[in-house]
mmCIF file of C-alpha atoms in Angstrom:
data_model
loop_
_atom_site.group_PDB
_atom_site.id
_atom_site.type_symbol
_atom_site.label_atom_id
_atom_site.label_comp_id
_atom_site.label_asym_id
_atom_site.label_seq_id
_atom_site.Cartn_x
_atom_site.Cartn_y
_atom_site.Cartn_z
ATOM 1 C CA MET A 1 -36.400 62.507 -13.818
ATOM 2 C CA THR A 2 -37.568 61.994 -17.512
ATOM 3 C CA LEU A 3 -34.829 62.996 -20.058
ATOM 4 C CA PRO A 4 -35.613 65.009 -23.065
ATOM 5 C CA SER A 5 -35.898 63.265 -26.441
ATOM 6 C CA TRP A 6 -32.854 63.201 -28.286
ATOM 7 C CA GLN A 7 -34.579 63.472 -31.689
ATOM 8 C CA GLU A 8 -36.078 67.138 -30.602
ATOM 9 C CA LYS A 9 -34.158 69.865 -31.669
ATOM 10 C CA THR A 10 -35.944 72.248 -29.346
ATOM 11 C CA ASN A 11 -37.194 72.090 -25.575
ATOM 12 C CA GLY A 12 -39.949 74.632 -25.209
ATOM 13 C CA ASP A 13 -38.661 78.018 -26.623
ATOM 14 C CA ARG A 14 -34.950 76.831 -26.064
ATOM 15 C CA LYS A 15 -32.993 75.454 -28.893
ATOM 16 C CA VAL A 16 -31.377 71.924 -28.053
ATOM 17 C CA GLY A 17 -27.753 71.791 -29.816
ATOM 18 C CA SER A 18 -26.254 68.522 -31.367
ATOM 19 C CA MET A 19 -23.847 67.786 -28.121
ATOM 20 C CA VAL A 20 -26.656 67.509 -25.956
ATOM 21 C CA ARG A 21 -28.817 65.532 -28.540
ATOM 22 C CA ALA A 22 -25.607 63.262 -28.488
ATOM 23 C CA ALA A 23 -25.501 62.720 -25.145
ATOM 24 C CA LEU A 24 -28.905 61.764 -24.983
ATOM 25 C CA TRP A 25 -28.832 59.345 -27.682
ATOM 26 C CA LEU A 26 -25.815 57.891 -25.869
ATOM 27 C CA LEU A 27 -27.952 57.433 -22.707
ATOM 28 C CA THR A 28 -31.245 56.261 -24.147
ATOM 29 C CA VAL A 29 -30.095 54.565 -27.357
ATOM 30 C CA VAL A 30 -26.683 52.991 -26.670
ATOM 31 C CA GLY A 31 -26.695 52.966 -22.760
ATOM 32 C CA GLU A 32 -23.769 52.747 -20.292
ATOM 33 C CA GLY A 33 -21.197 50.003 -21.368
ATOM 34 C CA ASN A 34 -21.938 49.578 -24.465
ATOM 35 C CA ILE A 35 -20.256 49.839 -27.915
ATOM 36 C CA PHE A 36 -21.540 52.018 -30.874
ATOM 37 C CA THR A 37 -20.031 52.492 -34.468
ATOM 38 C CA LYS A 38 -19.197 55.726 -35.892
ATOM 39 C CA ALA A 39 -21.719 54.398 -38.796
ATOM 40 C CA GLU A 40 -24.294 54.257 -36.114
ATOM 41 C CA LEU A 41 -23.751 57.580 -34.705
ATOM 42 C CA ARG A 42 -23.593 59.382 -38.121
ATOM 43 C CA SER A 43 -27.190 57.402 -39.002
ATOM 44 C CA ALA A 44 -28.594 58.868 -35.927
ATOM 45 C CA PHE A 45 -27.755 62.395 -36.858
ATOM 46 C CA PRO A 46 -27.483 62.770 -40.758
ATOM 47 C CA GLU A 47 -27.971 66.553 -40.621
ATOM 48 C CA VAL A 48 -25.066 67.092 -38.135
ATOM 49 C CA ALA A 49 -21.354 67.383 -40.421
ATOM 50 C CA GLN A 50 -19.515 67.426 -37.176
ATOM 51 C CA ILE A 51 -21.277 64.919 -34.748
ATOM 52 C CA ASP A 52 -17.909 63.130 -33.983
ATOM 53 C CA ARG A 53 -16.549 66.377 -32.538
ATOM 54 C CA ARG A 54 -19.564 66.960 -30.509
ATOM 55 C CA ILE A 55 -18.940 63.392 -28.814
ATOM 56 C CA ARG A 56 -15.407 64.655 -28.401
ATOM 57 C CA ASP A 57 -16.999 67.638 -26.560
ATOM 58 C CA LEU A 58 -18.772 65.391 -24.157
ATOM 59 C CA ARG A 59 -15.373 64.411 -22.969
ATOM 60 C CA ASP A 60 -14.366 67.561 -21.771
ATOM 61 C CA ARG A 61 -17.718 67.504 -19.711
ATOM 62 C CA GLY A 62 -16.867 64.500 -17.613
ATOM 63 C CA TRP A 63 -17.961 61.789 -20.307
ATOM 64 C CA ARG A 64 -15.968 58.373 -20.536
ATOM 65 C CA ILE A 65 -16.105 57.269 -24.093
ATOM 66 C CA ASP A 66 -13.391 55.225 -25.133
ATOM 67 C CA THR A 67 -11.770 54.616 -28.491
ATOM 68 C CA SER A 68 -9.511 51.651 -29.888
ATOM 69 C CA ARG A 69 -6.567 53.761 -28.548
ATOM 70 C CA ASP A 70 -8.016 53.566 -24.904
ATOM 71 C CA ASP A 71 -9.758 49.894 -25.157
ATOM 72 C CA PRO A 72 -7.465 47.626 -27.504
ATOM 73 C CA THR A 73 -10.696 45.291 -27.539
ATOM 74 C CA LEU A 74 -12.445 48.008 -29.529
ATOM 75 C CA LYS A 75 -12.329 48.148 -33.323
ATOM 76 C CA GLN A 76 -11.305 50.780 -35.138
ATOM 77 C CA VAL A 77 -14.597 52.029 -35.882
ATOM 78 C CA GLU A 78 -16.139 51.376 -32.675
ATOM 79 C CA GLN A 79 -16.191 53.336 -29.387
ATOM 80 C CA ARG A 80 -17.601 52.265 -26.085
ATOM 81 C CA PHE A 81 -19.947 54.662 -23.863
ATOM 82 C CA VAL A 82 -18.420 53.931 -20.322
ATOM 83 C CA SER A 83 -20.006 56.524 -18.178
ATOM 84 C CA GLN A 84 -21.791 59.710 -17.941
ATOM 85 C CA GLY A 85 -20.472 63.143 -17.151
ATOM 86 C CA ALA A 86 -22.171 66.261 -16.866
ATOM 87 C CA GLU A 87 -26.111 66.188 -17.268
ATOM 88 C CA VAL A 88 -25.505 68.743 -20.348
ATOM 89 C CA TRP A 89 -29.350 69.174 -21.335
ATOM 90 C CA ILE A 90 -29.689 70.927 -18.093
ATOM 91 C CA PRO A 91 -29.300 74.903 -18.336
ATOM 92 C CA GLY A 92 -26.049 75.758 -17.485
ATOM 93 C CA GLN A 93 -24.493 72.367 -17.165
ATOM 94 C CA ALA A 94 -23.424 72.170 -21.055
ATOM 95 C CA LYS A 95 -20.263 74.582 -20.155
ATOM 96 C CA ALA A 96 -16.955 73.199 -20.524
ATOM 97 C CA PRO A 97 -14.672 73.305 -17.563
ATOM 98 C CA LYS A 98 -12.145 76.481 -17.681
ATOM 99 C CA HIS A 99 -9.525 74.389 -17.896
ATOM 100 C CA LYS A 100 -10.832 72.555 -20.914
ATOM 101 C CA ASN A 101 -11.002 75.713 -22.806
ATOM 102 C CA SER A 102 -9.172 75.639 -26.226
ATOM 103 C CA LEU A 103 -5.530 76.960 -26.745
ATOM 104 C CA THR A 104 -4.570 79.839 -29.407
ATOM 105 C CA ASP A 105 -2.227 79.158 -31.562
ATOM 106 C CA ALA A 106 0.193 81.514 -29.819
ATOM 107 C CA GLN A 107 -0.343 79.829 -26.258
ATOM 108 C CA ARG A 108 0.337 76.146 -28.009
ATOM 109 C CA LYS A 109 3.571 77.457 -29.307
ATOM 110 C CA LYS A 110 4.761 78.850 -26.111
ATOM 111 C CA VAL A 111 4.236 75.552 -24.627
ATOM 112 C CA PHE A 112 6.222 73.673 -27.546
ATOM 113 C CA GLU A 113 8.808 75.771 -27.278
ATOM 114 C CA ALA A 114 9.377 75.507 -23.142
ATOM 115 C CA ASP A 115 9.379 71.592 -23.527
ATOM 116 C CA SER A 116 11.750 72.076 -26.635
ATOM 117 C CA TYR A 117 9.162 70.882 -28.973
ATOM 118 C CA LEU A 118 9.436 67.049 -26.920
ATOM 119 C CA CYS A 119 6.959 64.887 -25.398
ATOM 120 C CA ARG A 120 7.564 65.245 -21.667
ATOM 121 C CA SER A 121 6.561 61.544 -20.830
ATOM 122 C CA CYS A 122 8.705 59.582 -23.271
ATOM 123 C CA GLY A 123 11.106 62.297 -24.729
ATOM 124 C CA VAL A 124 10.215 62.072 -28.836
ATOM 125 C CA GLY A 125 10.462 65.034 -31.063
ATOM 126 C CA VAL A 126 7.832 66.044 -33.349
ATOM 127 C CA GLY A 127 7.661 64.121 -36.472
ATOM 128 C CA GLU A 128 9.967 61.370 -35.059
ATOM 129 C CA GLU A 129 9.838 57.652 -35.033
ATOM 130 C CA TYR A 130 9.739 55.921 -31.929
ATOM 131 C CA GLY A 131 12.183 53.224 -32.385
ATOM 132 C CA ASP A 132 10.733 50.339 -31.008
ATOM 133 C CA ASP A 133 9.311 48.658 -33.952
ATOM 134 C CA ASP A 134 6.766 51.527 -34.226
ATOM 135 C CA LEU A 135 7.379 53.325 -37.468
ATOM 136 C CA THR A 136 4.811 55.929 -37.211
ATOM 137 C CA GLN A 137 5.851 59.630 -36.492
ATOM 138 C CA SER A 138 4.995 61.127 -33.603
ATOM 139 C CA VAL A 139 2.336 64.103 -33.319
ATOM 140 C CA LEU A 140 2.629 66.399 -30.456
ATOM 141 C CA ASN A 141 -0.438 67.687 -28.616
ATOM 142 C CA VAL A 142 -0.408 70.055 -25.290
ATOM 143 C CA ALA A 143 -2.020 68.334 -22.739
ATOM 144 C CA ARG A 144 -3.601 69.866 -19.423
ATOM 145 C CA ARG A 145 -1.908 68.246 -16.434
ATOM 146 C CA LYS A 146 -3.481 68.986 -12.607
ATOM 147 C CA VAL A 147 -0.827 69.633 -10.291
ATOM 148 C CA LEU A 148 -1.522 69.398 -6.465
ATOM 149 C CA LEU A 149 0.591 72.553 -5.511
ATOM 150 C CA ALA A 150 2.602 72.016 -1.989
ATOM 151 C CA ASP A 151 0.508 74.539 -0.249
ATOM 152 C CA GLY A 152 -2.667 72.857 -0.688
ATOM 153 C CA PRO A 153 -4.750 74.025 -3.913
ATOM 154 C CA GLU A 154 -4.665 72.346 -7.133
ATOM 155 C CA GLU A 155 -4.210 74.223 -10.725
ATOM 156 C CA TYR A 156 -4.188 72.883 -14.144
ATOM 157 C CA GLN A 157 -0.956 73.469 -16.108
ATOM 158 C CA PHE A 158 0.297 73.013 -19.855
ATOM 159 C CA VAL A 159 2.679 70.059 -20.922
ATOM 160 C CA THR A 160 3.784 68.760 -24.318
ATOM 161 C CA GLU A 161 2.667 65.016 -24.819
ATOM 162 C CA CYS A 162 2.659 62.745 -27.761
ATOM 163 C CA LYS A 163 -0.337 61.324 -29.059
ATOM 164 C CA ARG A 164 0.791 57.597 -28.105
ATOM 165 C CA CYS A 165 1.476 58.762 -24.533
ATOM 166 C CA GLY A 166 -1.405 60.687 -24.208
ATOM 167 C CA SER A 167 -3.963 57.856 -25.500
ATOM 168 C CA GLY A 168 -6.149 56.764 -22.570
ATOM 169 C CA SER A 169 -4.200 58.592 -20.226
ATOM 170 C CA GLY A 170 -7.468 60.431 -19.083
ATOM 171 C CA ASP A 171 -6.573 63.327 -16.642
ATOM 172 C CA ARG A 172 -3.358 62.945 -15.216
ATOM 173 C CA GLU A 173 -2.069 64.735 -11.971
ATOM 174 C CA VAL A 174 1.015 64.682 -10.170
ATOM 175 C CA ASN A 175 1.583 65.753 -6.325
ATOM 176 C CA LEU A 176 4.156 68.464 -6.449
ATOM 177 C CA GLY A 177 4.525 68.628 -2.736
ATOM 178 C CA ALA A 178 4.864 64.777 -2.159
ATOM 179 C CA LEU A 179 7.756 65.361 -4.768
ATOM 180 C CA LEU A 180 9.258 68.287 -3.516
ATOM 181 C CA GLU A 181 9.286 66.251 -0.144
ATOM 182 C CA HIS A 182 11.222 63.339 -1.723
ATOM 183 C CA VAL A 183 13.730 66.069 -2.753
ATOM 184 C CA GLU A 184 14.133 67.117 0.348
ATOM 185 C CA ASN A 185 15.302 63.745 1.692
ATOM 186 C CA LEU A 186 17.805 63.378 -0.914
ATOM 187 C CA SER A 187 21.513 63.284 0.200
ATOM 188 C CA SER A 188 23.787 66.158 -0.944
ATOM 189 C CA MET A 189 25.405 63.845 -3.674
ATOM 190 C CA GLU A 190 21.920 62.864 -5.212
ATOM 191 C CA ARG A 191 20.874 66.721 -5.097
ATOM 192 C CA ARG A 192 23.700 67.303 -7.050
ATOM 193 C CA ILE A 193 23.132 64.482 -9.667
ATOM 194 C CA LEU A 194 19.369 65.470 -9.862
ATOM 195 C CA ALA A 195 20.291 69.273 -10.181
ATOM 196 C CA GLY A 196 22.807 68.112 -13.153
ATOM 197 C CA TRP A 197 20.035 66.219 -15.173
ATOM 198 C CA ILE A 198 17.658 68.905 -14.644
ATOM 199 C CA ALA A 199 20.056 71.551 -15.979
ATOM 200 C CA ALA A 200 20.634 69.507 -18.933
ATOM 201 C CA ASP A 201 17.390 68.631 -19.202
ATOM 202 C CA ARG A 202 17.884 64.833 -19.787
ATOM 203 C CA ARG A 203 19.304 61.688 -18.290
ATOM 204 C CA SER A 204 21.356 59.315 -19.743
ATOM 205 C CA PRO A 205 20.617 55.545 -18.796
ATOM 206 C CA GLU A 206 24.029 54.156 -16.721
ATOM 207 C CA PRO A 207 25.564 50.984 -18.446
ATOM 208 C CA MET A 208 23.763 48.580 -16.034
ATOM 209 C CA GLU A 209 20.517 50.079 -16.750
ATOM 210 C CA LYS A 210 21.035 49.776 -20.561
ATOM 211 C CA ILE A 211 22.027 45.948 -20.295
ATOM 212 C CA TRP A 212 18.899 45.392 -17.639
ATOM 213 C CA GLY A 213 16.262 46.865 -20.273
ATOM 214 C CA LEU A 214 17.894 44.917 -22.909
ATOM 215 C CA TYR A 215 17.731 41.852 -20.615
ATOM 216 C CA ARG A 216 14.117 42.303 -19.487
ATOM 217 C CA THR A 217 13.189 41.855 -23.723
ATOM 218 C CA LEU A 218 15.173 38.515 -24.009
ATOM 219 C CA PRO A 219 13.210 35.117 -24.267
ATOM 220 C CA GLU A 220 13.746 32.613 -21.521
ATOM 221 C CA GLU A 221 16.523 30.702 -22.816
ATOM 222 C CA ALA A 222 18.399 33.890 -23.676
ATOM 223 C CA ARG A 223 17.787 34.830 -20.238
ATOM 224 C CA LYS A 224 19.176 31.847 -19.052
ATOM 225 C CA ALA A 225 22.311 32.527 -21.024
ATOM 226 C CA VAL A 226 22.735 35.521 -19.460
ATOM 227 C CA ALA A 227 22.502 34.272 -16.077
ATOM 228 C CA SER A 228 25.003 31.482 -16.667
ATOM 229 C CA ALA A 229 27.571 33.811 -17.838
ATOM 230 C CA LEU A 230 27.312 35.726 -14.770
ATOM 231 C CA ASP A 231 27.538 32.588 -13.002
ATOM 232 C CA ASP A 232 30.697 31.611 -14.953
ATOM 233 C CA ALA A 233 32.373 35.086 -14.057
ATOM 234 C CA ASP A 234 31.565 34.794 -10.537
ATOM 235 C CA ALA A 235 33.304 31.277 -10.555
ATOM 236 C CA PRO A 236 36.749 31.230 -8.525
ATOM 237 C CA ASP A 237 39.491 30.834 -10.863
ATOM 238 C CA GLY A 238 40.499 27.428 -11.397
ATOM 239 C CA LEU A 239 37.688 25.081 -10.257
ATOM 240 C CA ASP A 240 36.113 23.109 -12.900
ATOM 241 C CA ASP A 241 32.532 22.077 -12.700
#
């Protein structure tokens, strides 16, 4: 099948939008797997003020276009056209899936309030610093999470996620049925503990977990010092090396 020209703004009596033209440009000029820059994109479409947004629109239609957040080998001004999605130049194929439709401000606020204005992946609050040498302030977004329901069907549900956790995550999904099965297999004590965490909407790490987390960050020599301290503590009293 011969593709329409990305430079043509009409196809017969039908107008060709900038998103469709951008898709055709990626396919015929850039090529799958190759890198393009923002400058090259804007040079190809000098008359389109928001051509960057049209590229983002393609992602909602299954096109994978990575940025430096998704692929650390890319420079900030570069993007990689990884793979094609919907054939948006075909009539009827340019419509975004229902779950990709934009949320209203009221809908976004409802999701943020339900999640206590916290990222549900890492727990950071809006505008907070991450505290791991990353001094940037968090930005919260509403993500769409595909949930495989216990009775078989799937649906998209909304959840609060910070920009850092959402970078490069793609369309995540959770198998609710499998999770519920794990819950059913818990002992009575484990179920009570989990219920407490859920009621408080938080889980404080146990002392051993905190120590382990710190230990994992240590260089080799420091790790050996911790191991040696444990060996010394376990040695029977009164015995010398």
